[in-house]
CSV table of C-alpha atoms in Angstrom, one decimal:
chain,number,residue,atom,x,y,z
A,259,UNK,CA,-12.5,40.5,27.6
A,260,UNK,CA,-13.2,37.1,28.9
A,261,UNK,CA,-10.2,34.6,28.2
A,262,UNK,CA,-10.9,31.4,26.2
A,263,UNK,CA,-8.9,28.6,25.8
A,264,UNK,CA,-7.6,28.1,22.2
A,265,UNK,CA,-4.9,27.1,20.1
A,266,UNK,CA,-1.9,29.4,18.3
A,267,UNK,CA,1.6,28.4,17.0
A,268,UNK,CA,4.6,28.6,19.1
A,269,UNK,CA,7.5,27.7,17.2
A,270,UNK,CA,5.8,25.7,14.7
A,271,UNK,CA,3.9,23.9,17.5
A,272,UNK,CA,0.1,24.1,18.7
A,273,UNK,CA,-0.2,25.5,22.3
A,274,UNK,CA,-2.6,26.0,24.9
A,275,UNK,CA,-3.1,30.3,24.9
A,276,UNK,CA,-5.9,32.1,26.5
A,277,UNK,CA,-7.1,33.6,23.1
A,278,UNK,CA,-7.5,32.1,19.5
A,279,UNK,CA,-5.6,34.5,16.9
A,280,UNK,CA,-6.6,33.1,13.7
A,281,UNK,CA,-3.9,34.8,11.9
A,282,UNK,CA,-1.5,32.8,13.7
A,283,UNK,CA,-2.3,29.7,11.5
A,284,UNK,CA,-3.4,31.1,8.7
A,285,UNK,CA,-0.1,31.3,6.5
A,286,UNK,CA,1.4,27.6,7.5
A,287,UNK,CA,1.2,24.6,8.9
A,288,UNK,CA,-0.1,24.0,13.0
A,289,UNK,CA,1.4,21.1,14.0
A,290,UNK,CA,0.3,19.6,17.5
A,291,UNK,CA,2.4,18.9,20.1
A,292,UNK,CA,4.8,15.3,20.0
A,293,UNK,CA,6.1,15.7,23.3
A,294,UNK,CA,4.3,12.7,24.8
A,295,UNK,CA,6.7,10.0,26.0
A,296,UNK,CA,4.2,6.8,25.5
A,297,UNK,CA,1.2,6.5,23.4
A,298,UNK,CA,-1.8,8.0,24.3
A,299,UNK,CA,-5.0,6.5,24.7
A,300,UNK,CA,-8.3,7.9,23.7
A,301,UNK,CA,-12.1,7.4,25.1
A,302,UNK,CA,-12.8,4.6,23.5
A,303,UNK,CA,-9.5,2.3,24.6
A,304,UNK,CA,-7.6,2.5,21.4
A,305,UNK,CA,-4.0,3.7,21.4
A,306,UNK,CA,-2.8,5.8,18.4
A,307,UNK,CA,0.7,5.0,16.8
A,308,UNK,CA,3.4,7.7,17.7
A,309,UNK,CA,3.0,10.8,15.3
A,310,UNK,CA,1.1,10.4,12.4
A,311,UNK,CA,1.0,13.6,10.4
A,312,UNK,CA,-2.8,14.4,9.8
A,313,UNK,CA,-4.5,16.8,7.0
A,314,UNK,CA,-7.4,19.0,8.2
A,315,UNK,CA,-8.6,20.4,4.5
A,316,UNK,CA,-12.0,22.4,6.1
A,317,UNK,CA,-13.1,26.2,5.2
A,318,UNK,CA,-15.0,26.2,9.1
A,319,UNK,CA,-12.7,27.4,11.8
A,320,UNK,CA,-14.8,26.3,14.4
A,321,UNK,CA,-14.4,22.9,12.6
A,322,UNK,CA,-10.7,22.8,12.6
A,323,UNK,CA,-10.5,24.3,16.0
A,324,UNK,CA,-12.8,21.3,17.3
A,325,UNK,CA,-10.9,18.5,15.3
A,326,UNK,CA,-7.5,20.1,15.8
A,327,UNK,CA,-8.5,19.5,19.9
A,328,UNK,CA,-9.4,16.3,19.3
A,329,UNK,CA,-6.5,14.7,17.6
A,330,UNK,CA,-3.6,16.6,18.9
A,331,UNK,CA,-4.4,15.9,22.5
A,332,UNK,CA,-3.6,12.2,21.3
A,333,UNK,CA,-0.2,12.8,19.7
A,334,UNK,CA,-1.0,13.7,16.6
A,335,UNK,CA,1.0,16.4,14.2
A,336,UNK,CA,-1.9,18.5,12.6
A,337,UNK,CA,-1.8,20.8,9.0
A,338,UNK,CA,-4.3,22.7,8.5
A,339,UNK,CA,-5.6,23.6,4.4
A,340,UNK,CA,-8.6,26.1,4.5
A,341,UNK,CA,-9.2,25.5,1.1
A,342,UNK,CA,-8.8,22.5,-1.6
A,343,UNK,CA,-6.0,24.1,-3.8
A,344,UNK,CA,-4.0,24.7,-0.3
A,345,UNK,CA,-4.6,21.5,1.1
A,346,UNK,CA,-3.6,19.9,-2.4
A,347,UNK,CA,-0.7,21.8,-2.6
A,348,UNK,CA,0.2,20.7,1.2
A,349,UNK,CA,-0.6,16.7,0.5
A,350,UNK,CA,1.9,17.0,-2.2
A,351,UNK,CA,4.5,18.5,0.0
A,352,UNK,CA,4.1,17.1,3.4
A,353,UNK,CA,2.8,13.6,2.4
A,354,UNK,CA,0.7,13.1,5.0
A,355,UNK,CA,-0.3,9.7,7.1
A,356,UNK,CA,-3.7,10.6,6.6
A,357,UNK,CA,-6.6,13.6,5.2
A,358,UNK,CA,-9.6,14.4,6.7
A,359,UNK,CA,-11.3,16.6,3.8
A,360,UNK,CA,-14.4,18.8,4.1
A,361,UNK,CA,-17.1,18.1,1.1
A,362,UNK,CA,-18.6,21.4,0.5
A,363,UNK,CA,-15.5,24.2,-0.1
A,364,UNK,CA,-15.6,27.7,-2.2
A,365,UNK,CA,-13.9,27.2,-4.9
A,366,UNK,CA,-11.9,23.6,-5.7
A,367,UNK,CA,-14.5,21.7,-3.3
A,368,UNK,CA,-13.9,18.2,-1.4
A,369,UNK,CA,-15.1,16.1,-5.1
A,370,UNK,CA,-12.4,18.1,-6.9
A,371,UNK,CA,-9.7,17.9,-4.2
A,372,UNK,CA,-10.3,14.5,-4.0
A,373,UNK,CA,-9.6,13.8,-7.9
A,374,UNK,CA,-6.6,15.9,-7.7
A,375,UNK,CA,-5.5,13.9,-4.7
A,376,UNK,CA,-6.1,10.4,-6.5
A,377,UNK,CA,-4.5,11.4,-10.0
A,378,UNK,CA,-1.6,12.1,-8.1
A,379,UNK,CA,1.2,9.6,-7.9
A,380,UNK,CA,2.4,11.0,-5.1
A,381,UNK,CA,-0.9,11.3,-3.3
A,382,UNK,CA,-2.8,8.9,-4.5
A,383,UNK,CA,-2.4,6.2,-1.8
A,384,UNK,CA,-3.0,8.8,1.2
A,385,UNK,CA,-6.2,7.6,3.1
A,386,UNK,CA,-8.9,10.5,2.6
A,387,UNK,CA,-12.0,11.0,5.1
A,388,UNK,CA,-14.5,13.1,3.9
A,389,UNK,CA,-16.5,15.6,6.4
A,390,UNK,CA,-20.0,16.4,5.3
A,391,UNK,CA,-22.8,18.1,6.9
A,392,UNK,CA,-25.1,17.1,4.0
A,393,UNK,CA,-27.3,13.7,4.9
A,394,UNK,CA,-27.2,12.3,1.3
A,395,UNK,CA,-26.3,8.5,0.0
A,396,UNK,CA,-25.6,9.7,-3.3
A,397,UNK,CA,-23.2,12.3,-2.1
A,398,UNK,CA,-21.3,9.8,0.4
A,399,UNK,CA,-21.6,7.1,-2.9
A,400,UNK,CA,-19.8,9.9,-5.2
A,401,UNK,CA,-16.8,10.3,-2.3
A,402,UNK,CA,-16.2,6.6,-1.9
A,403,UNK,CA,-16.1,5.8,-5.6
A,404,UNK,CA,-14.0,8.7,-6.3
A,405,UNK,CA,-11.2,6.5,-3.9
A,406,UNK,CA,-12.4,8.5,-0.7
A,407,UNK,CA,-12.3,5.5,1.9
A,408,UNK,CA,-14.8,6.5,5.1
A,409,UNK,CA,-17.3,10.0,5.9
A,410,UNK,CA,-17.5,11.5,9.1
A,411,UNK,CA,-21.1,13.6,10.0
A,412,UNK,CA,-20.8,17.4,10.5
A,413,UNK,CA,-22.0,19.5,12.3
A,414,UNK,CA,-22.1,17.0,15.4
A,415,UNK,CA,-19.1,15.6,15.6
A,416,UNK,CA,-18.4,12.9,17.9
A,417,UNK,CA,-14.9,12.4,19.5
A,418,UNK,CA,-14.7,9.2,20.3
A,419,UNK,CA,-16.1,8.1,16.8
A,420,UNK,CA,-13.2,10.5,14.4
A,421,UNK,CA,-10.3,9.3,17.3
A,422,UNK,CA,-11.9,5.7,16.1
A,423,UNK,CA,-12.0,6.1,12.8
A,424,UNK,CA,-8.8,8.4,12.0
A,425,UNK,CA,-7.2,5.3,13.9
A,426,UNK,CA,-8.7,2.5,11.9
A,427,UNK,CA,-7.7,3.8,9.0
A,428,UNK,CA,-3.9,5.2,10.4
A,429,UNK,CA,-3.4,1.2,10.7
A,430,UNK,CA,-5.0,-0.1,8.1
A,431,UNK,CA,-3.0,2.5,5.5
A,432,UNK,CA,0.4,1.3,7.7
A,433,UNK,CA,-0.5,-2.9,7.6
A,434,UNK,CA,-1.1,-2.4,3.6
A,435,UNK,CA,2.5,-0.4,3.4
A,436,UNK,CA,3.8,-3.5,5.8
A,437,UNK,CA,2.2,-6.0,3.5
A,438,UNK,CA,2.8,-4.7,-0.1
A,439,UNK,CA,6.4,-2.9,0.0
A,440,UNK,CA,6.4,-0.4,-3.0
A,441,UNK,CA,8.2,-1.4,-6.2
A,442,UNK,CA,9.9,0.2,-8.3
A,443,UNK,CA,7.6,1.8,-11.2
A,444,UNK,CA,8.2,4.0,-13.9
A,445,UNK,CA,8.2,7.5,-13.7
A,446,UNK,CA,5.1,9.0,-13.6
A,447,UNK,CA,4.2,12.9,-14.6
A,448,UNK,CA,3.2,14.5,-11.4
A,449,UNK,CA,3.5,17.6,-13.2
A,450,UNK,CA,0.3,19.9,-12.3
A,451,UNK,CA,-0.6,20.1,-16.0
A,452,UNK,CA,-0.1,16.2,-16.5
A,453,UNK,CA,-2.5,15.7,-13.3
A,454,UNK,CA,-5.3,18.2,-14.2
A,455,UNK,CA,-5.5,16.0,-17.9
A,456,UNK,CA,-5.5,13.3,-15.9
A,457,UNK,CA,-8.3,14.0,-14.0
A,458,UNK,CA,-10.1,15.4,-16.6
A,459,UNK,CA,-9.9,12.6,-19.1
A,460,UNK,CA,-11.1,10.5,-16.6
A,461,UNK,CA,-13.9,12.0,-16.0
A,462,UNK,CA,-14.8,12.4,-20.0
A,463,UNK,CA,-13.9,8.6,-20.5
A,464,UNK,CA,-16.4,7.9,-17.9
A,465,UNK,CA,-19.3,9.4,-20.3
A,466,UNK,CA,-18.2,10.1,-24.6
A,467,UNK,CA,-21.8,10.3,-25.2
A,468,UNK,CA,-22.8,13.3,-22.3
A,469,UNK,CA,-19.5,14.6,-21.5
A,470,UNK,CA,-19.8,17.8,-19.2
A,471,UNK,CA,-19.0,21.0,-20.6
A,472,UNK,CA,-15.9,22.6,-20.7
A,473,UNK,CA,-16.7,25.3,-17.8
A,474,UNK,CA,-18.3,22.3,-15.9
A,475,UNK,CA,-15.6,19.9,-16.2
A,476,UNK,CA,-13.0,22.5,-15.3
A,477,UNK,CA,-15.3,23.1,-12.3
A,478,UNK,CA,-14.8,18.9,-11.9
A,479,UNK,CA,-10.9,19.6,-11.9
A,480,UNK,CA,-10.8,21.8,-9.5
A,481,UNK,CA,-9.8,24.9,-12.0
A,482,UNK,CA,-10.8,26.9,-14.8
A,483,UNK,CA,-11.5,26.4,-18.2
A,484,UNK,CA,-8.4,29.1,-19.7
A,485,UNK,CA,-5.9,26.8,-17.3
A,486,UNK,CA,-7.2,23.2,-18.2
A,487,UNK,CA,-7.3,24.1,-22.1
A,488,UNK,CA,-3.9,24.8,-21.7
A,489,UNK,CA,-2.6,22.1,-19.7
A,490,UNK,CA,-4.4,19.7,-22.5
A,491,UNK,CA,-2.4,21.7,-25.0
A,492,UNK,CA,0.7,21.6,-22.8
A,493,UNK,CA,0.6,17.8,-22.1
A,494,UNK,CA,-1.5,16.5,-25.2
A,495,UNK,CA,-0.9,19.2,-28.0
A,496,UNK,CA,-4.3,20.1,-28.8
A,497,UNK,CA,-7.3,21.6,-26.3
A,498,UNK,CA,-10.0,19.6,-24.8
A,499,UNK,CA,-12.5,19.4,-28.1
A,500,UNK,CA,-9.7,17.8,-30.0
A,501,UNK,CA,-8.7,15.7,-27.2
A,502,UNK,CA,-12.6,14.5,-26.8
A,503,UNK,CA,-12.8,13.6,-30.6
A,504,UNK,CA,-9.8,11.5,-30.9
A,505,UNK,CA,-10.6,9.7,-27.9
A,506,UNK,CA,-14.2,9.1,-29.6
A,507,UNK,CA,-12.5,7.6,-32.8
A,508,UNK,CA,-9.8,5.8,-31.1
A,509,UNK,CA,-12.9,3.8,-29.4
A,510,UNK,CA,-15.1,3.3,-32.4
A,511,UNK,CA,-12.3,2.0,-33.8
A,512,UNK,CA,-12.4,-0.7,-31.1
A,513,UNK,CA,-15.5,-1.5,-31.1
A,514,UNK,CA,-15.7,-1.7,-34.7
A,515,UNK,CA,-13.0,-3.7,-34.6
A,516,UNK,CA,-13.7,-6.5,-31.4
A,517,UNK,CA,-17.4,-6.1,-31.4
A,518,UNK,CA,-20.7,-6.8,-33.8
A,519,UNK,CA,-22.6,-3.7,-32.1
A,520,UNK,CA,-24.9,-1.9,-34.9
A,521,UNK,CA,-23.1,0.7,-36.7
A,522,UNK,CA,-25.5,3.6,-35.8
A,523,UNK,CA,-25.5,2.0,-31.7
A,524,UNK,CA,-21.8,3.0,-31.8
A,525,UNK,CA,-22.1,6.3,-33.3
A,526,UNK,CA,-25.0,6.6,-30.3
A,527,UNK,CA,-23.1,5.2,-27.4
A,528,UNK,CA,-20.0,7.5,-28.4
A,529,UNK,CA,-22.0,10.9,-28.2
A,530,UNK,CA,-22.3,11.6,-31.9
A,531,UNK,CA,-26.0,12.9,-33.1
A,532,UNK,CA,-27.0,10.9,-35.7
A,533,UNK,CA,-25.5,7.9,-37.6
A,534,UNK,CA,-24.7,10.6,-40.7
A,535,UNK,CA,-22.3,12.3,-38.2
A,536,UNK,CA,-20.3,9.6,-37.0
A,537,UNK,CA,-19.9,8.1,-40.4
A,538,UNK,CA,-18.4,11.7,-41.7
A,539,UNK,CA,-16.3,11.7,-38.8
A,540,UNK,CA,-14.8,8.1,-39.7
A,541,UNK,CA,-14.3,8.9,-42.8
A,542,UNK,CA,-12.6,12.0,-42.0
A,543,UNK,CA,-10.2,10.7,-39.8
A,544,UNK,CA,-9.4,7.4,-41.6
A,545,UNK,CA,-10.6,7.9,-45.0
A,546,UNK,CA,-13.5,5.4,-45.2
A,547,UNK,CA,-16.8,4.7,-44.0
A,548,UNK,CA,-17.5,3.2,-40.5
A,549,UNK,CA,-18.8,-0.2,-42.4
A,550,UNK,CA,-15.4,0.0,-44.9
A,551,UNK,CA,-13.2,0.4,-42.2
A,552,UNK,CA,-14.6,-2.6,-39.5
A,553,UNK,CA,-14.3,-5.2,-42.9
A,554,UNK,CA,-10.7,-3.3,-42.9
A,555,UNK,CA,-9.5,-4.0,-39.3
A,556,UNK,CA,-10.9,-7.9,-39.1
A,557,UNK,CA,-8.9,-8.7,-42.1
A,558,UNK,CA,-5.6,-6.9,-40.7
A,559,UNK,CA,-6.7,-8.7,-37.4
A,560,UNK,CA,-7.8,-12.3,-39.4
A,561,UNK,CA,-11.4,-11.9,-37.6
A,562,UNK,CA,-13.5,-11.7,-40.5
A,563,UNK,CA,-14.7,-15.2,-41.1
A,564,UNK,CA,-14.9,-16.1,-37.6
A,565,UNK,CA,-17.1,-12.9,-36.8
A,566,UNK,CA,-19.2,-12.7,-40.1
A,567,UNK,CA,-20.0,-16.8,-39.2
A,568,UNK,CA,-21.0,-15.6,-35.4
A,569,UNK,CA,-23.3,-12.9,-37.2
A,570,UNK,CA,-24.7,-16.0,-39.7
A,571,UNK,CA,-25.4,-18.0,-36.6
A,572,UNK,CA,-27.1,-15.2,-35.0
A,573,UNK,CA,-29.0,-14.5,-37.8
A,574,UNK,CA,-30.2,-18.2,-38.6
């Protein structure tokens, strides 16, 4: 058999070997070799701080293998995730400097990942880089609003160009931590329950009146439907139905309340079919009618005559 250079673990390090046994990395961490004195310099000029701890999070050995080359030639400690829920579960223990995360996954995908990662407390603030093969604005739109903060292009990938960018963002991620020293906060639930609601609600607040399905926005998550219905019954006390009609009435309630939007717009806006349906759920829940209960909250509030004059004006 002809020898190829490749990469295996030698007491938790990555080393030069003359053949690539993939269960060697498999069941932990590869971490590249530190042993460089001074900074090393990549093609483009840049130097790269001493040790950051990257996250490779890609299903493609042949990717890893490539970006694994790449960075820890430069100094860089690599992990390696072959999947979301490994590479979540790894972000959350080895807090890493930095995540390069591939888009398209079996199972908990990049998207998904990425919401875990950024409902997290303890993750949130990790710089992620997704991978994508996929040529798509919308997709690369979807990653950056969902916190991601840069794409790199698969299958071609270019050296110099993730050695640039994994650096950019390395200092940019250690110049914020200079700049804005964290403060104490309170305690947040980091929980895996308390972040797969988190997630989750989210996503539903983003859209009352379409809200994806259950089996959908479980898919959203990351999960399946049996475990987020009990994490919202864990963490909430009721399952995701309930949780999705409460958050509806605790908005109209708002909106009744601040706002002169038509009754039946409302009802619309907050997914309920028909103006007959939202007003049985009002009165279900707080024992009036939709119009009974705004004339209720403005006078609790002392907003009635300034508001019912606004609605004169409007109507003069």
């Amino acid at each position: 058999m002809a020898a190829e250079g490749a990469f295996c673990r030698q007491r938790g390090r990555l080393c030069r070997q003359t053949i690539f046994p993939l269960t060697a990395w498999e069941d932990g961490p590869v971490l590249g070799s530190n042993t460089r004195s001074s900074s090393p310099t990549d093609p483009t000029g840049m130097r790269i701080s001493s040790n950051p701890k990257i996250l490779l999070i890609d299903d493609s050995v042949a990717d890893l293998r490539v970006l694994t080359e790449f960075l820890s030639a430069r100094g860089l400690d690599i992990v390696v995730a072959f999947d979301g829920k490994d590479g979540y579960r790894k972000a959350q223990l080895l807090r890493p400097d930095l995540i390069l995360l591939d888009v398209h996954m079996p199972g908990s995908d990049g998207f998904a990942t990425c919401r875990l990662l950024k409902a997290n407390p303890e993750t949130c603030a990790i710089p992620v880089i997704f991978l994508t093969a996929a040529n798509q604005p919308q997709e690369r739109l979807t990653g950056l609003t969902l916190g991601a903060v840069d794409y790199i292009a698969k299958p071609l990938i270019d050296e110099a160009e993730v050695v640039a960018r994994v650096q950019i963002h390395l200092e940019l991620a250690r110049r914020l931590r200079a700049a804005a020293p964290p403060a104490p906060a309170p305690a947040a639930d980091t929980r895996p329950e308390a972040v797969l609601v988190k997630v989750a609600t989210d996503h539903l607040r983003r859209d009352l009146r379409q809200p994806p399905s259950p089996e959908m926005l479980a898919r959203l998550c990351g999960t399946n439907e049996t475990r987020l219905n009990e994490a919202f019954h864990r963490i909430v006390g009721m399952p995701i139905y309930g949780w999705l009609r409460e958050e509806r009435l605790s908005q109209a309630q708002g909106l009744l309340a601040r706002t002169e939007t038509p009754i039946g717009d409302i009802g619309d806006h907050l997914g309920y079919t028909n103006a007959a349906s939202f007003s049985k759920a009002v009165r279900e829940r707080f024992g009036c009618s939709p119009r009974e209960l705004r004339s209720r909250l403005r006078d609790e509030a002392g907003l009635r005559a300034p508001l019912q004059q606004g609605a004169a004006d409007d109507a003069c």
